[in-house]
Coordinates of C-alpha atoms and ligand atoms in Angstrom, one line a residue:
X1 CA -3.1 -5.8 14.2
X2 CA -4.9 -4.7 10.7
X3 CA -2.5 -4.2 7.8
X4 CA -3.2 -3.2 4.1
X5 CA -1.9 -6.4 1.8
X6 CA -2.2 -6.9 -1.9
X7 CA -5.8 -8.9 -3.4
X8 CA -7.0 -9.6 -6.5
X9 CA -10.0 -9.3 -5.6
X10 CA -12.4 -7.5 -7.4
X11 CA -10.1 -6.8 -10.4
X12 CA -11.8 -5.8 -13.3
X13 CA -14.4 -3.5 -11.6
X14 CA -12.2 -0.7 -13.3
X15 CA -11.2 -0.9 -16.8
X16 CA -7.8 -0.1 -16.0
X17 CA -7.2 -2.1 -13.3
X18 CA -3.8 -4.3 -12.8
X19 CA -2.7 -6.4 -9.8
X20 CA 0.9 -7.9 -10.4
X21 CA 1.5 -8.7 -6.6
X22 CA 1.4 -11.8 -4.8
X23 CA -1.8 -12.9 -2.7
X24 CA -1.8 -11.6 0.4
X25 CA 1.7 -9.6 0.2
X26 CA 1.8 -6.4 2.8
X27 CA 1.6 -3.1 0.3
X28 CA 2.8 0.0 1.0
X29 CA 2.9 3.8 -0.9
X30 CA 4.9 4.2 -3.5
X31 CA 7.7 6.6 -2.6
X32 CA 7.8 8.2 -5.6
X33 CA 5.0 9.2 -7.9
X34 CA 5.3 10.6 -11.6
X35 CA 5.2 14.2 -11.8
X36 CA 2.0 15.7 -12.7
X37 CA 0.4 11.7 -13.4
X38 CA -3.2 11.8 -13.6
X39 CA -5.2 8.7 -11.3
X40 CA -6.3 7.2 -14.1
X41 CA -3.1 7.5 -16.5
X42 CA -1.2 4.6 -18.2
X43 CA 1.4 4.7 -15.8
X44 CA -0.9 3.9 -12.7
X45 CA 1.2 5.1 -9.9
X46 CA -1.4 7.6 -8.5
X47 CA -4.4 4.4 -8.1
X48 CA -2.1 1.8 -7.0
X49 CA 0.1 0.5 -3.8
X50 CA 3.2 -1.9 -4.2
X51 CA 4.2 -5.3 -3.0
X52 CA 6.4 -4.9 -0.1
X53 CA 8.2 -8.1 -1.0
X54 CA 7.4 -8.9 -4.9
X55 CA 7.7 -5.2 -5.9
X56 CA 4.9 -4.6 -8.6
X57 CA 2.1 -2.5 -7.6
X58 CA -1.7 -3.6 -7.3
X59 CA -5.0 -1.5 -8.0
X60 CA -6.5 -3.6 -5.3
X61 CA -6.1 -3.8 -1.6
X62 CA -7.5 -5.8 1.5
X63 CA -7.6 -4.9 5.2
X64 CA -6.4 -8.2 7.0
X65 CA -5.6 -9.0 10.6
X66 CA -2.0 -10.5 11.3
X67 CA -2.4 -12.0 14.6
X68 CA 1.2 -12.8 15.2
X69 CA 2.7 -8.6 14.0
X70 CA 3.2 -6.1 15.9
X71 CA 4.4 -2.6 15.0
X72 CA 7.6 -2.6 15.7
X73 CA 8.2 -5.9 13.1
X74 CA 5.6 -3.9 10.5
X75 CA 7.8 -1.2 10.5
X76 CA 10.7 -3.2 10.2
X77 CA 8.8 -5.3 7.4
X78 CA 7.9 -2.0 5.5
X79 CA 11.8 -1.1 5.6
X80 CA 13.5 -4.0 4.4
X81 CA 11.0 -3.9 1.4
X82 CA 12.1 -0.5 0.5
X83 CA 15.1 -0.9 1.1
X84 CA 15.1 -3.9 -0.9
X85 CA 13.4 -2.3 -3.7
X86 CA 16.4 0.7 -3.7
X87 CA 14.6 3.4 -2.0
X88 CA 16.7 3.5 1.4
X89 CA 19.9 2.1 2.7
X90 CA 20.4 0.9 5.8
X91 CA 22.5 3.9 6.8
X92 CA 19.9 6.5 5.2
X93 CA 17.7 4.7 7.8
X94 CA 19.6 5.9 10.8
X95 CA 19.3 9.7 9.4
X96 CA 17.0 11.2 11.7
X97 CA 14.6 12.8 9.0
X98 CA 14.4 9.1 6.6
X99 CA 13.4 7.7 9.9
X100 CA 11.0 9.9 10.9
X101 CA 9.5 9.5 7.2
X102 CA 9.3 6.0 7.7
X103 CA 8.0 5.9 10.6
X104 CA 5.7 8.4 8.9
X105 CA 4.3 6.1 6.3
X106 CA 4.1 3.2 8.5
X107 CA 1.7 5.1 10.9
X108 CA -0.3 6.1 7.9
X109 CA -0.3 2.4 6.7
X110 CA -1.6 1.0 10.4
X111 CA -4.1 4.0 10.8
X112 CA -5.3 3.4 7.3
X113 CA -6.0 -0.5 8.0
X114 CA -7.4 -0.1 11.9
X115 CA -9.7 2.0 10.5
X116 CA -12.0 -0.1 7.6
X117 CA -13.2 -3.8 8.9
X118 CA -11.0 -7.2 8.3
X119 CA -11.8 -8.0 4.6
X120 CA -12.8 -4.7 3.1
X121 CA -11.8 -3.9 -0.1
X122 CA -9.7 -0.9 -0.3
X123 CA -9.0 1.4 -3.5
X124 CA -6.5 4.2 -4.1
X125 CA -6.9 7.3 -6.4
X126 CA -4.7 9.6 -5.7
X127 CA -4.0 10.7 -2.0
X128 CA -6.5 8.9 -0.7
X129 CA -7.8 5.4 -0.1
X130 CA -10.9 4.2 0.0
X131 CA -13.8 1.3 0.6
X132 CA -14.1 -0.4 -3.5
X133 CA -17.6 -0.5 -4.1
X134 CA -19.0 -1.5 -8.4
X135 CA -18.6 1.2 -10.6
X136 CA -21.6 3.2 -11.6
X137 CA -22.9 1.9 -7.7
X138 CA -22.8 5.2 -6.6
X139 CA -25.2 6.2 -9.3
X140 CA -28.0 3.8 -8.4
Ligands
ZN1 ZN1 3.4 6.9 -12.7

């Protein structure tokens, strides 16, 4: 299966970009956001995903294929992270509404990564992700 990890590649093709992640690392959505943070603020919540198991955030993502996952370990994967990182406990899990929202995000991550080729560079701004091409490319 395709699943969204952490890359530095490409860094620097924004001015405000920051990858504190390890290589390679699965990344996920942030849970929370700031209130009323713009994309491009000095927070960088709104343009960046985090490090499901070094739990810093990165500016840059890659689509990769993990031969040896399947969803049912992803999802597991993406819960132990957050739960790691404070966000859930393992009985919140078992609340029927956490676990739907879970399940949620983890549906969003595998649609988001089946749907962009192994190797693609992904970007986030805002709610949406999408394929990281050179600024001022889209001008040319
Ligand atoms: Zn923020």
């Amino acid at each position: 299966m395709n699943v969204l990890v952490a890359t530095s590649l490409t860094q620097g093709w924004r001015d405000n970009d920051f990858c504190w992640t390890v290589e390679d690392e699965l990344v996920v959505f942030s849970p929370l956001d700031c209130e009323g943070g713009s994309i491009d603020d000095g927070c960088g919540c709104r343009r960046s995903m985090a490090g499901v198991a070094s739990h810093r955030a990165t500016t840059t993502i890659k689509v990769a294929h993990r031969e040896q996952l399947d969803p049912n370990t992803y999802f597991t994967l993406i819960c132990e992270g957050l739960r790691d990182q404070g966000y859930v406990t393992r009985e919140l899990m078992t609340n029927r509404d956490v676990n739907a929202w879970l399940h949620g995000l983890t549906d969003d991550l595998m649609h988001l990564a089946a749907g962009f080729g192994v190797g693609t560079v992904l970007e986030r701004r805002g709610d949406i992700v999408m394929v990281r091409r050179p600024l001022g490319a889209e001008a040319r």
